[in-house]
Short mmCIF file of C-alpha atoms in Angstrom, two decimals:
data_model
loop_
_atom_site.label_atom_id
_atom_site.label_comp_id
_atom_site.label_asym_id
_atom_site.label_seq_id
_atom_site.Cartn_x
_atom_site.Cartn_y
_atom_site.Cartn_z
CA UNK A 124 152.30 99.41 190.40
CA UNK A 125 150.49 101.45 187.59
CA UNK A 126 149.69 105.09 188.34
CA UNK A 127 146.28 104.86 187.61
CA UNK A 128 146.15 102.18 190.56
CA UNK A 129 148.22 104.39 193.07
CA UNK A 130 145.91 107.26 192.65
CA UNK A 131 142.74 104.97 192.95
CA UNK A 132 144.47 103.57 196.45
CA UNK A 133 145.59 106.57 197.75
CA UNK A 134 142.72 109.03 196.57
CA UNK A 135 144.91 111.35 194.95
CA UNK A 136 144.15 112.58 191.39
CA UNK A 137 147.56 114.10 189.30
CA UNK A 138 146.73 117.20 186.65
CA UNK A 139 146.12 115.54 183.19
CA UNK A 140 149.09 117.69 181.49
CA UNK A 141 151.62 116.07 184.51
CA UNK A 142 150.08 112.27 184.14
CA UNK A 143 150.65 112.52 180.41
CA UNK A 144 154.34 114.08 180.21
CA UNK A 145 155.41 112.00 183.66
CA UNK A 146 157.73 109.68 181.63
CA UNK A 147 159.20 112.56 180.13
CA UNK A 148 159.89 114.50 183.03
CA UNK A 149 161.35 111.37 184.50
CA UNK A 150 163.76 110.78 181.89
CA UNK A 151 164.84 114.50 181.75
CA UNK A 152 165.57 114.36 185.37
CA UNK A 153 167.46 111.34 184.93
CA UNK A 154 169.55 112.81 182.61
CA UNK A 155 170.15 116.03 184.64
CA UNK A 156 170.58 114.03 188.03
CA UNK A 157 173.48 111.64 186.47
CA UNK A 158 175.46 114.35 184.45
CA UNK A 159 175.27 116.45 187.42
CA UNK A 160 176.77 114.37 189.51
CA UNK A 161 179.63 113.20 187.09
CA UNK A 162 179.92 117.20 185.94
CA UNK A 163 179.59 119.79 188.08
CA UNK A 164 178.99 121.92 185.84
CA UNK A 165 175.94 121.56 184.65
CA UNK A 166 173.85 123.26 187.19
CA UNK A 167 175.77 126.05 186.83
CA UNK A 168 173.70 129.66 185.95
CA UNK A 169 175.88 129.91 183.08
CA UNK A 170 175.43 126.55 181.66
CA UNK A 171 172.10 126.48 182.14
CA UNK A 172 171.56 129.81 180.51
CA UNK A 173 173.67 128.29 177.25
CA UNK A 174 171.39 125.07 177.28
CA UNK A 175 168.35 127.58 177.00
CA UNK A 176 169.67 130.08 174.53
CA UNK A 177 170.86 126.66 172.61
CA UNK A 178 167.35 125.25 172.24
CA UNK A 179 165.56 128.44 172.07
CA UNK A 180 165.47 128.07 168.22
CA UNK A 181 164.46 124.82 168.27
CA UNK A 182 161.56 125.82 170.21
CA UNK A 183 160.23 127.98 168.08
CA UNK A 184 160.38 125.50 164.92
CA UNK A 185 159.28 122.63 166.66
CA UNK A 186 156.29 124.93 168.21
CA UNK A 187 154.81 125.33 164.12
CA UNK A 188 155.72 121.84 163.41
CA UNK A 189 153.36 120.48 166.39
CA UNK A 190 150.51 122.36 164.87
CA UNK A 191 151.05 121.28 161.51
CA UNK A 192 151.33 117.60 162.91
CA UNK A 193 148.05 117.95 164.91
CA UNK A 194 146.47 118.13 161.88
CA UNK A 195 147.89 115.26 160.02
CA UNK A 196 150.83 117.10 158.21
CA UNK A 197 154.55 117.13 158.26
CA UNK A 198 157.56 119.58 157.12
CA UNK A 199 160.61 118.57 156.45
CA UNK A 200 161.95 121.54 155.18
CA UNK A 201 161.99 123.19 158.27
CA UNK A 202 165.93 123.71 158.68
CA UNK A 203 166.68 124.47 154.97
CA UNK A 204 163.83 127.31 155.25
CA UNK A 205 165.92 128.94 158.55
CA UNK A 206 169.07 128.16 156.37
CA UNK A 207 167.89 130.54 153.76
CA UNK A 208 166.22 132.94 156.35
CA UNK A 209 169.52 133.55 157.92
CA UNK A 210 171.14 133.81 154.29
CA UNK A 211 168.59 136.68 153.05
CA UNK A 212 169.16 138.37 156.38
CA UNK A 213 172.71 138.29 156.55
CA UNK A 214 173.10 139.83 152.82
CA UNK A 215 170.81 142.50 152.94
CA UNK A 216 172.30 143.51 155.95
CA UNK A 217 175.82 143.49 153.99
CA UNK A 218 173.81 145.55 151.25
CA UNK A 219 173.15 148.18 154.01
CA UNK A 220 169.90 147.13 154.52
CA UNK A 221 168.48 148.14 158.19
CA UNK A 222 168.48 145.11 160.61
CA UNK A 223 165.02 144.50 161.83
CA UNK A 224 163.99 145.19 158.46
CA UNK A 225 165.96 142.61 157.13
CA UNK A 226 164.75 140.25 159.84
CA UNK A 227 160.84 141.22 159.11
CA UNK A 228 162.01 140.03 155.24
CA UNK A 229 163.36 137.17 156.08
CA UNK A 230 160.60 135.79 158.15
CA UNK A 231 158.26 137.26 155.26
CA UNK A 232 160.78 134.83 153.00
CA UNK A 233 159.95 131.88 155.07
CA UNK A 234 156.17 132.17 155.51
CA UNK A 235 155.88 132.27 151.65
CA UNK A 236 158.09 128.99 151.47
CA UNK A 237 155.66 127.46 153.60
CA UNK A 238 152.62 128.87 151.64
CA UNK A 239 154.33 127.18 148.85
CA UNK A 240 154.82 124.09 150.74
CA UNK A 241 150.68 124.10 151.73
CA UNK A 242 150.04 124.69 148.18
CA UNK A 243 151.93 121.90 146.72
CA UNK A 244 150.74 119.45 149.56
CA UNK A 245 146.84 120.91 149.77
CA UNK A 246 146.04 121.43 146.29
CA UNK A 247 148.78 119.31 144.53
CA UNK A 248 147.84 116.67 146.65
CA UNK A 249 151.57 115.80 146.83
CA UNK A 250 152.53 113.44 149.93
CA UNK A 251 153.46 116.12 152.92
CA UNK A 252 156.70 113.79 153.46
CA UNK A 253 157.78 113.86 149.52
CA UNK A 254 156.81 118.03 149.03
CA UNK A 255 158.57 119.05 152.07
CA UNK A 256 161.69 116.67 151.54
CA UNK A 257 161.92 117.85 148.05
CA UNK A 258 161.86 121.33 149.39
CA UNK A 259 164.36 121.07 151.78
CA UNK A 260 166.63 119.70 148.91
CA UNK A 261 166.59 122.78 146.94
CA UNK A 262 166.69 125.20 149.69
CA UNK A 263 169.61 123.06 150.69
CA UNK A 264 171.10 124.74 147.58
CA UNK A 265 169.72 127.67 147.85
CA UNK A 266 170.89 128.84 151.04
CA UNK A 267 174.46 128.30 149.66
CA UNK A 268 174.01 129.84 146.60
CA UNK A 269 172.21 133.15 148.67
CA UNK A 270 175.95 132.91 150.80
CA UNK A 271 177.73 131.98 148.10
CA UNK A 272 179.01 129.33 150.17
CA UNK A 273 180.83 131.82 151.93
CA UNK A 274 180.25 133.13 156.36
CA UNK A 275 178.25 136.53 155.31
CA UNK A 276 178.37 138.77 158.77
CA UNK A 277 175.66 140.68 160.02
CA UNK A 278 178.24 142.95 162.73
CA UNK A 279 176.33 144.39 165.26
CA UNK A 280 172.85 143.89 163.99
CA UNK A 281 170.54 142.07 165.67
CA UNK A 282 172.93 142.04 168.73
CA UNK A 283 169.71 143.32 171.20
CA UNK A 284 167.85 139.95 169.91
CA UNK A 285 171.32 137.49 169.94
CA UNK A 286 172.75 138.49 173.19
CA UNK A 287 170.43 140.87 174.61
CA UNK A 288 168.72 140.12 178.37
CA UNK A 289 165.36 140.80 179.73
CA UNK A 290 165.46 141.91 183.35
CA UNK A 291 169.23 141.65 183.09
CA UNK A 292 169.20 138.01 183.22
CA UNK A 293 167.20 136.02 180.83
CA UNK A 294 168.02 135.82 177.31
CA UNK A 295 165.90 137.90 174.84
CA UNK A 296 165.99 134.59 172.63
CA UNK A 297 164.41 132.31 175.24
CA UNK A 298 161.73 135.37 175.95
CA UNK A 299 160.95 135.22 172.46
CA UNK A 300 160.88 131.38 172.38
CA UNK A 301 158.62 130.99 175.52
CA UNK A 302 156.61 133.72 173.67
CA UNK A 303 156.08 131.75 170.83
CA UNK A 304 155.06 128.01 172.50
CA UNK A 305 152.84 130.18 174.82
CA UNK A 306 150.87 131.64 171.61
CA UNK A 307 150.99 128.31 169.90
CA UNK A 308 149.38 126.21 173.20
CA UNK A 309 146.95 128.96 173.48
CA UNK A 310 146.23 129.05 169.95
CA UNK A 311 145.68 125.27 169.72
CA UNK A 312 143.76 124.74 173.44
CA UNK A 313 141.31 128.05 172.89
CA UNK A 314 140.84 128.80 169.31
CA UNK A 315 138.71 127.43 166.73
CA UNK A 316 141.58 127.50 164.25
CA UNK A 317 143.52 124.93 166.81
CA UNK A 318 140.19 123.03 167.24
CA UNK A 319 140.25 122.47 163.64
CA UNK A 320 143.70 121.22 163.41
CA UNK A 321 142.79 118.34 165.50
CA UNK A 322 139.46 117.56 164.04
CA UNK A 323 141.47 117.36 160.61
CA UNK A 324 143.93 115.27 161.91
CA UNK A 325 141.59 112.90 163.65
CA UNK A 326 139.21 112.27 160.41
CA UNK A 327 139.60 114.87 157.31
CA UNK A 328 136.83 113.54 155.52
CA UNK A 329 134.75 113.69 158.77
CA UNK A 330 136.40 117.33 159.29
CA UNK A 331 135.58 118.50 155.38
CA UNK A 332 131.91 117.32 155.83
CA UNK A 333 131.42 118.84 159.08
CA UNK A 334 132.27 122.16 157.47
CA UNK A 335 135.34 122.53 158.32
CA UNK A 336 137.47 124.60 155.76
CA UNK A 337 139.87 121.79 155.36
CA UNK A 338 142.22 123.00 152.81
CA UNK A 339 142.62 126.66 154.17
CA UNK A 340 143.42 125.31 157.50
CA UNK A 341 146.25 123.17 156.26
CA UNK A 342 147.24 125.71 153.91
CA UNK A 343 147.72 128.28 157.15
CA UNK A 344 149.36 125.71 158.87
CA UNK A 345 151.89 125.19 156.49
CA UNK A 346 152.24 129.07 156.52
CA UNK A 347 152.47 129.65 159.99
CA UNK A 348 155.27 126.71 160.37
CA UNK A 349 157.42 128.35 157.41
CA UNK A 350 157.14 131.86 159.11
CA UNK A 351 158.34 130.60 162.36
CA UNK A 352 161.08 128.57 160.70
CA UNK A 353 161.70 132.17 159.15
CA UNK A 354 161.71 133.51 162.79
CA UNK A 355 164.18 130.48 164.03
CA UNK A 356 166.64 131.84 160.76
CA UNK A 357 166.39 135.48 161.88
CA UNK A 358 167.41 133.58 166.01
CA UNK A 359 170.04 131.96 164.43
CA UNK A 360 172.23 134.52 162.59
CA UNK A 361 171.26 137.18 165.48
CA UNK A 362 172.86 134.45 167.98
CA UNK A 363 176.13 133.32 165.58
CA UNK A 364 176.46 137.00 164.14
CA UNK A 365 176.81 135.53 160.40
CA UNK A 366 175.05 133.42 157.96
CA UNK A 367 177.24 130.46 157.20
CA UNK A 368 176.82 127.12 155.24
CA UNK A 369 176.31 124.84 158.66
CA UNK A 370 173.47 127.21 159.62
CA UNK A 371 170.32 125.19 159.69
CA UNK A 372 169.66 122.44 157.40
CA UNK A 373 169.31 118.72 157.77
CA UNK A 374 170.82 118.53 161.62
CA UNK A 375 167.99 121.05 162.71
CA UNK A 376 165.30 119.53 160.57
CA UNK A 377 165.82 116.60 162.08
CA UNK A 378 166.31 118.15 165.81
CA UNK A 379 163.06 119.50 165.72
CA UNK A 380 160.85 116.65 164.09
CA UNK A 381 162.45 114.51 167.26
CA UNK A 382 161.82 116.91 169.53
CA UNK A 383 158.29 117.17 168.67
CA UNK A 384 157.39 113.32 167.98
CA UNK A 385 159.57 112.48 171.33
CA UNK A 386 156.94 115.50 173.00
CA UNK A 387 153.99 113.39 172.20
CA UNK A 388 152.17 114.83 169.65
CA UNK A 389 150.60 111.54 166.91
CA UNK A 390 152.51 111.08 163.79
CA UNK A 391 149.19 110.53 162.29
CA UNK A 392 147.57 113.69 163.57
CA UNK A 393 144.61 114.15 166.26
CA UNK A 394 146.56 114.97 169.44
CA UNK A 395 149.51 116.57 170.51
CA UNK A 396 150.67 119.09 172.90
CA UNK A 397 153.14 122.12 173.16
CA UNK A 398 154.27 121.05 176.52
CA UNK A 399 155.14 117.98 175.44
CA UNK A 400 157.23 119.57 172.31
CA UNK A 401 159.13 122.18 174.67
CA UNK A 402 159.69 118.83 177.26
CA UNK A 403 160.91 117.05 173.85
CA UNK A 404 163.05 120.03 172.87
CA UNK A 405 164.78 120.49 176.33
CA UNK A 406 165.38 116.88 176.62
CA UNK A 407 167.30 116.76 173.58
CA UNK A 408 169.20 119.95 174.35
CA UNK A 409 170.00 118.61 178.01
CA UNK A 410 171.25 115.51 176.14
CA UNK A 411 173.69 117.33 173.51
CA UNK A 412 174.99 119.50 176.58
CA UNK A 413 175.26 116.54 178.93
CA UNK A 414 177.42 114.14 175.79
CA UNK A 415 179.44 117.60 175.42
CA UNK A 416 180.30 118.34 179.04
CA UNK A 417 181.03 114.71 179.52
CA UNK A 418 183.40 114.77 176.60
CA UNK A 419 181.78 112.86 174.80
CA UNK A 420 182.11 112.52 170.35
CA UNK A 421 180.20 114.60 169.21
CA UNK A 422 179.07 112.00 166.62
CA UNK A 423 177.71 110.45 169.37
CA UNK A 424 175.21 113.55 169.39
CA UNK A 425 173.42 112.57 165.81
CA UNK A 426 173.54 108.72 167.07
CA UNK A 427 171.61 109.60 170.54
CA UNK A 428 169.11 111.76 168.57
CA UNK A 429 168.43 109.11 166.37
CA UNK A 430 167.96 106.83 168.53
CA UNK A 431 165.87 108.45 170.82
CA UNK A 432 163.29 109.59 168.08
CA UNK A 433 163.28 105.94 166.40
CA UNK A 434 162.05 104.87 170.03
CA UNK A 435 159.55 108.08 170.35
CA UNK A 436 158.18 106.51 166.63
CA UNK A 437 158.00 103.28 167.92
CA UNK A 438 155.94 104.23 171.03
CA UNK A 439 153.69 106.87 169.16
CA UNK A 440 152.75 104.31 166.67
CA UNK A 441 151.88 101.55 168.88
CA UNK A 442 149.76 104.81 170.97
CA UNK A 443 147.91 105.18 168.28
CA UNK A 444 147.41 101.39 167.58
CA UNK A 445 146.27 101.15 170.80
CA UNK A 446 144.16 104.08 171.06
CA UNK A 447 142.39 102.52 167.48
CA UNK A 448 141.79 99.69 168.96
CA UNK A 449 140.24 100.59 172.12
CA UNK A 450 137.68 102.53 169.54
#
């Protein structure tokens, strides 16, 4: 029995936001229910509060990379830009540099990667998928060359943001996450910048002759989503206390496109939620921490994300087929 046809028996109508994520929620809970029961340590505080902390980064990328994809775009460079975030951070920091204003420089370093990437794709008219790839190659290289290959410390700096608590119990990292989706759902529900994202990734050409300022939209998209994948670089070494060559790159990249394509939001453009991207995100961090606690290869890890995202793909695209055809 449908859903739709149990609410029209029983007279009961579900909240939009819950009808549209139930599947998700499901499957989370699944998850949780049968890895509790075969660990008992998942539930526990302290678990739980390394699960958060763990995907708290991921948030924050995945929460620019939903509003990018609203409006038809996509950034592939996201890791490699936190990868060289956490690089510029760490060494000015060794230079004697102050720590926040290290951190404000490297997030300044990552919004101007993304301006670069909106330029390329907006008024290059270079494929989003090709720029951003492209980019993520050389800033594969570049974060190594910025580290010299080399674990760069950062000591004590940042240690309020890494390992710091709010209350004296929740993570300053997960604050600052939930800060960040909570500006990015309100930005694209109540704004006429968010409206424009999805009308531009609905129809551009319907968008541009509407009057919509097409290219400076996606141009502060691709901003915006290279600042906060600054922000996720300056989360990362605060959290690991050094800058080192596995920081960021490919694995997150790919993390956070997942998350946010497994959350919902249209590989085409048009629609997409944060809620669904922070459901996406959590699900995949529940699932790394469930294959860990379970003892499980860690390989295993890279083959569970991939597969869940190739079956998020699959489902999104026949949404949209769907949702074309019923036009």
């Amino acid at each position: 029995m449908s859903i739709t046809t149990l609410r029209g028996r029983v007279g009961v109508t579900l909240p939009a936001g819950l009808t549209r994520h139930l599947g998700l929620l499901t499957v989370l809970l699944v998850i949780g229910a049968v890895t509790a029961v075969n660990s008992p340590a998942f539930l526990t505080g302290t678990n739980l509060l390394n699960v958060s902390q763990q995907v708290a980064v991921t948030a924050v990328l995945a929460a620019g990379l939903t509003l990018l994809m609203t409006a038809g775009g996509i950034d592939f460079s996201l890791g490699s830009i936190a990868a060289v975030t956490s690089g510029v951070v760490a060494q000015l920091i060794s230079s004697g540099v102050d720590g926040w204003t290290a951190a404000l420089a490297g997030v300044a370093v990552g919004a101007a990667i993304g301006l670069v990437n909106g330029s390329v794709v907006t008024f290059f008219r270079v494929a989003p998928f090709v720029a951003t790839l492209a980019t993520s190659t050389v800033l594969g290289g570049v974060a190594l060359l910025i580290i010299d290959g080399q674990s760069v410390s950062i000591g004590d700096h940042l240690e309020v943001l890494g390992f710091g608590e709010v209350l004296g119990a929740v993570p300053a990292l997960v604050v600052l996450a939930s800060l960040v989706c909570l500006a990015a759902g309100l930005i694209m529900r109540w704004t006429a910048f968010g409206r424009n994202a999805f009308a531009i990734g609905g129809n551009e050409n319907a968008a541009r002759l509407a009057g919509i300022p097409v290219a400076r939209t996606k141009l502060l998209l691709y901003t915006l989503s290279g600042l906060l994948a600054g922000l996720g670089g300056v989360m990362l070494v605060s959290r690991l206390g050094a800058a080192s060559p596995g920081t960021g790159g490919l694995q997150l990249e790919l993390t956070v496109v997942a998350a946010v394509v497994i959350g919902g939001t249209a590989l085409h453009g048009g629609s997409g939620t944060v809620v669904g991207t922070v459901l996406g995100v959590i699900l995949l961090g529940v699932v790394a921490n469930a294959l860990n606690l379970l003892q499980v290869d860690a390989h295993y890890q890279d083959v569970a994300v991939g597969g869940v995202l190739l079956v998020a793909a699959i489902t999104n695209h026949l949404r949209g087929r769907d949702r074309g055809t019923t036009r």
